[in-house]
């Protein structure tokens, strides 16, 4: 993700505000078709995390908080796996079909993402 001094963001390797050109049309990410569902899911996860804050503020029993931490962690992991699957089916598959160094780059990028998920 590219971030400017004003806080604008754009996908990795693109400049914020750049919508593409005739030569380089804007790239649609693998999650684009599921964007609304992903945002809904992330808002639900955010609610779980805010619930943890409330539990601590209300001095809830430690094990009950840990149970909710586990649920939040599992929800984030599930989201990450779904996003990874969409990335493999769309971004990596498209690059592999085109071949060349971009395909190798996408596979290496996906492999590194999988490694990070396994370490978390």
PDB file of C-alpha atoms in Angstrom:
ATOM      1  CA  UNK A   1       0.000   0.000   0.000  1.00  0.00           C
ATOM      2  CA  UNK A   2       1.367   3.376  -0.984  1.00  0.00           C
ATOM      3  CA  UNK A   3       0.588   6.236   1.421  1.00  0.00           C
ATOM      4  CA  UNK A   4       1.142   9.927   0.648  1.00  0.00           C
ATOM      5  CA  UNK A   5       1.897  12.716   3.091  1.00  0.00           C
ATOM      6  CA  UNK A   6      -1.816  13.610   3.033  1.00  0.00           C
ATOM      7  CA  UNK A   7      -2.787  10.068   4.020  1.00  0.00           C
ATOM      8  CA  UNK A   8      -4.158   9.014   0.612  1.00  0.00           C
ATOM      9  CA  UNK A   9      -3.596   5.338  -0.145  1.00  0.00           C
ATOM     10  CA  UNK A  10      -3.223   3.253  -3.286  1.00  0.00           C
ATOM     11  CA  UNK A  11      -2.434  -0.396  -4.010  1.00  0.00           C
ATOM     12  CA  UNK A  12       1.195  -1.491  -3.736  1.00  0.00           C
ATOM     13  CA  UNK A  13       3.250  -0.005  -6.544  1.00  0.00           C
ATOM     14  CA  UNK A  14       0.617   2.513  -7.681  1.00  0.00           C
ATOM     15  CA  UNK A  15       0.382   6.188  -6.917  1.00  0.00           C
ATOM     16  CA  UNK A  16      -2.643   7.413  -4.917  1.00  0.00           C
ATOM     17  CA  UNK A  17      -5.237   9.010  -7.144  1.00  0.00           C
ATOM     18  CA  UNK A  18      -3.888   7.237 -10.228  1.00  0.00           C
ATOM     19  CA  UNK A  19      -6.832   5.671 -12.007  1.00  0.00           C
ATOM     20  CA  UNK A  20      -4.775   4.123 -14.756  1.00  0.00           C
ATOM     21  CA  UNK A  21      -4.440   5.130 -18.384  1.00  0.00           C
ATOM     22  CA  UNK A  22      -5.185   3.679 -21.806  1.00  0.00           C
ATOM     23  CA  UNK A  23      -1.865   1.797 -21.628  1.00  0.00           C
ATOM     24  CA  UNK A  24      -2.216   0.722 -17.989  1.00  0.00           C
ATOM     25  CA  UNK A  25      -5.858   0.387 -16.923  1.00  0.00           C
ATOM     26  CA  UNK A  26      -6.532   0.298 -13.162  1.00  0.00           C
ATOM     27  CA  UNK A  27      -6.154  -3.184 -11.680  1.00  0.00           C
ATOM     28  CA  UNK A  28      -9.195  -4.821 -10.114  1.00  0.00           C
ATOM     29  CA  UNK A  29      -8.217  -6.837  -7.064  1.00  0.00           C
ATOM     30  CA  UNK A  30      -9.403 -10.382  -6.470  1.00  0.00           C
ATOM     31  CA  UNK A  31     -11.609  -9.307  -3.578  1.00  0.00           C
ATOM     32  CA  UNK A  32     -13.445  -6.603  -5.586  1.00  0.00           C
ATOM     33  CA  UNK A  33     -16.573  -8.699  -6.183  1.00  0.00           C
ATOM     34  CA  UNK A  34     -16.829  -9.524  -2.465  1.00  0.00           C
ATOM     35  CA  UNK A  35     -15.865  -6.053  -1.221  1.00  0.00           C
ATOM     36  CA  UNK A  36     -19.168  -5.275   0.535  1.00  0.00           C
ATOM     37  CA  UNK A  37     -19.249  -8.679   2.225  1.00  0.00           C
ATOM     38  CA  UNK A  38     -15.638  -8.270   3.344  1.00  0.00           C
ATOM     39  CA  UNK A  39     -16.353  -4.836   4.799  1.00  0.00           C
ATOM     40  CA  UNK A  40     -19.378  -6.209   6.649  1.00  0.00           C
ATOM     41  CA  UNK A  41     -17.284  -9.038   8.028  1.00  0.00           C
ATOM     42  CA  UNK A  42     -14.498  -6.668   9.099  1.00  0.00           C
ATOM     43  CA  UNK A  43     -17.019  -4.419  10.870  1.00  0.00           C
ATOM     44  CA  UNK A  44     -18.268  -7.477  12.757  1.00  0.00           C
ATOM     45  CA  UNK A  45     -14.682  -8.351  13.753  1.00  0.00           C
ATOM     46  CA  UNK A  46     -14.111  -4.736  14.795  1.00  0.00           C
ATOM     47  CA  UNK A  47     -17.167  -5.058  17.035  1.00  0.00           C
ATOM     48  CA  UNK A  48     -15.661  -8.153  18.631  1.00  0.00           C
ATOM     49  CA  UNK A  49     -12.440  -6.256  19.378  1.00  0.00           C
ATOM     50  CA  UNK A  50     -14.343  -3.300  20.836  1.00  0.00           C
ATOM     51  CA  UNK A  51     -16.202  -5.821  22.956  1.00  0.00           C
ATOM     52  CA  UNK A  52     -12.862  -6.924  24.370  1.00  0.00           C
ATOM     53  CA  UNK A  53     -12.134  -3.351  25.417  1.00  0.00           C
ATOM     54  CA  UNK A  54     -15.480  -3.174  27.199  1.00  0.00           C
ATOM     55  CA  UNK A  55     -14.821  -6.476  28.930  1.00  0.00           C
ATOM     56  CA  UNK A  56     -11.513  -5.179  30.301  1.00  0.00           C
ATOM     57  CA  UNK A  57     -13.124  -1.882  31.357  1.00  0.00           C
ATOM     58  CA  UNK A  58     -15.808  -3.872  33.202  1.00  0.00           C
ATOM     59  CA  UNK A  59     -13.271  -6.148  34.924  1.00  0.00           C
ATOM     60  CA  UNK A  60     -14.643  -9.324  33.350  1.00  0.00           C
ATOM     61  CA  UNK A  61     -13.052 -12.633  34.358  1.00  0.00           C
ATOM     62  CA  UNK A  62      -9.741 -13.309  32.548  1.00  0.00           C
ATOM     63  CA  UNK A  63     -10.768 -16.620  30.993  1.00  0.00           C
ATOM     64  CA  UNK A  64     -13.915 -15.062  29.540  1.00  0.00           C
ATOM     65  CA  UNK A  65     -11.802 -12.349  27.901  1.00  0.00           C
ATOM     66  CA  UNK A  66      -9.332 -14.920  26.577  1.00  0.00           C
ATOM     67  CA  UNK A  67     -12.226 -16.872  25.068  1.00  0.00           C
ATOM     68  CA  UNK A  68     -13.284 -13.753  23.185  1.00  0.00           C
ATOM     69  CA  UNK A  69      -9.684 -13.047  22.122  1.00  0.00           C
ATOM     70  CA  UNK A  70      -9.582 -16.533  20.655  1.00  0.00           C
ATOM     71  CA  UNK A  71     -12.835 -15.919  18.770  1.00  0.00           C
ATOM     72  CA  UNK A  72     -11.531 -12.622  17.370  1.00  0.00           C
ATOM     73  CA  UNK A  73      -8.264 -14.231  16.318  1.00  0.00           C
ATOM     74  CA  UNK A  74     -10.101 -17.061  14.586  1.00  0.00           C
ATOM     75  CA  UNK A  75     -12.350 -14.559  12.778  1.00  0.00           C
ATOM     76  CA  UNK A  76      -9.309 -12.620  11.490  1.00  0.00           C
ATOM     77  CA  UNK A  77      -7.574 -15.826  10.406  1.00  0.00           C
ATOM     78  CA  UNK A  78     -10.683 -16.956   8.555  1.00  0.00           C
ATOM     79  CA  UNK A  79     -10.906 -13.576   6.802  1.00  0.00           C
ATOM     80  CA  UNK A  80      -7.223 -13.763   5.865  1.00  0.00           C
ATOM     81  CA  UNK A  81      -7.635 -17.231   4.360  1.00  0.00           C
ATOM     82  CA  UNK A  82     -10.607 -16.131   2.289  1.00  0.00           C
ATOM     83  CA  UNK A  83      -8.703 -13.083   1.039  1.00  0.00           C
ATOM     84  CA  UNK A  84      -5.684 -15.259   0.241  1.00  0.00           C
ATOM     85  CA  UNK A  85      -7.844 -17.685  -1.740  1.00  0.00           C
ATOM     86  CA  UNK A  86      -9.288 -14.806  -3.765  1.00  0.00           C
ATOM     87  CA  UNK A  87      -5.781 -13.460  -4.375  1.00  0.00           C
ATOM     88  CA  UNK A  88      -4.602 -16.858  -5.634  1.00  0.00           C
ATOM     89  CA  UNK A  89      -7.637 -17.371  -7.854  1.00  0.00           C
ATOM     90  CA  UNK A  90      -7.515 -13.889  -9.362  1.00  0.00           C
ATOM     91  CA  UNK A  91      -4.175 -12.079  -9.116  1.00  0.00           C
ATOM     92  CA  UNK A  92      -1.814 -15.062  -9.111  1.00  0.00           C
ATOM     93  CA  UNK A  93      -3.806 -17.021 -11.699  1.00  0.00           C
ATOM     94  CA  UNK A  94      -3.920 -14.008 -14.051  1.00  0.00           C
ATOM     95  CA  UNK A  95      -0.181 -13.454 -13.707  1.00  0.00           C
ATOM     96  CA  UNK A  96       0.525 -17.167 -14.246  1.00  0.00           C
ATOM     97  CA  UNK A  97      -1.586 -17.149 -17.420  1.00  0.00           C
ATOM     98  CA  UNK A  98       0.465 -14.212 -18.754  1.00  0.00           C
ATOM     99  CA  UNK A  99       3.736 -15.818 -17.698  1.00  0.00           C
ATOM    100  CA  UNK A 100       7.059 -14.076 -17.399  1.00  0.00           C
ATOM    101  CA  UNK A 101       8.639 -12.419 -14.378  1.00  0.00           C
ATOM    102  CA  UNK A 102       5.297 -11.064 -13.122  1.00  0.00           C
ATOM    103  CA  UNK A 103       4.099 -14.636 -12.575  1.00  0.00           C
ATOM    104  CA  UNK A 104       7.211 -15.456 -10.565  1.00  0.00           C
ATOM    105  CA  UNK A 105       6.771 -12.257  -8.542  1.00  0.00           C
ATOM    106  CA  UNK A 106       3.119 -13.038  -7.741  1.00  0.00           C
ATOM    107  CA  UNK A 107       3.954 -16.585  -6.638  1.00  0.00           C
ATOM    108  CA  UNK A 108       6.795 -15.325  -4.434  1.00  0.00           C
ATOM    109  CA  UNK A 109       4.513 -12.643  -2.974  1.00  0.00           C
ATOM    110  CA  UNK A 110       1.781 -15.199  -2.211  1.00  0.00           C
ATOM    111  CA  UNK A 111       4.313 -17.591  -0.690  1.00  0.00           C
ATOM    112  CA  UNK A 112       5.584 -14.843   1.608  1.00  0.00           C
ATOM    113  CA  UNK A 113       2.001 -13.976   2.630  1.00  0.00           C
ATOM    114  CA  UNK A 114       1.301 -17.633   3.438  1.00  0.00           C
ATOM    115  CA  UNK A 115       4.488 -17.794   5.516  1.00  0.00           C
ATOM    116  CA  UNK A 116       3.408 -14.694   7.483  1.00  0.00           C
ATOM    117  CA  UNK A 117      -0.002 -16.249   8.138  1.00  0.00           C
ATOM    118  CA  UNK A 118       1.580 -19.457   9.371  1.00  0.00           C
ATOM    119  CA  UNK A 119       3.826 -17.537  11.776  1.00  0.00           C
ATOM    120  CA  UNK A 120       0.948 -15.536  13.234  1.00  0.00           C
TER     121      UNK A 120
END
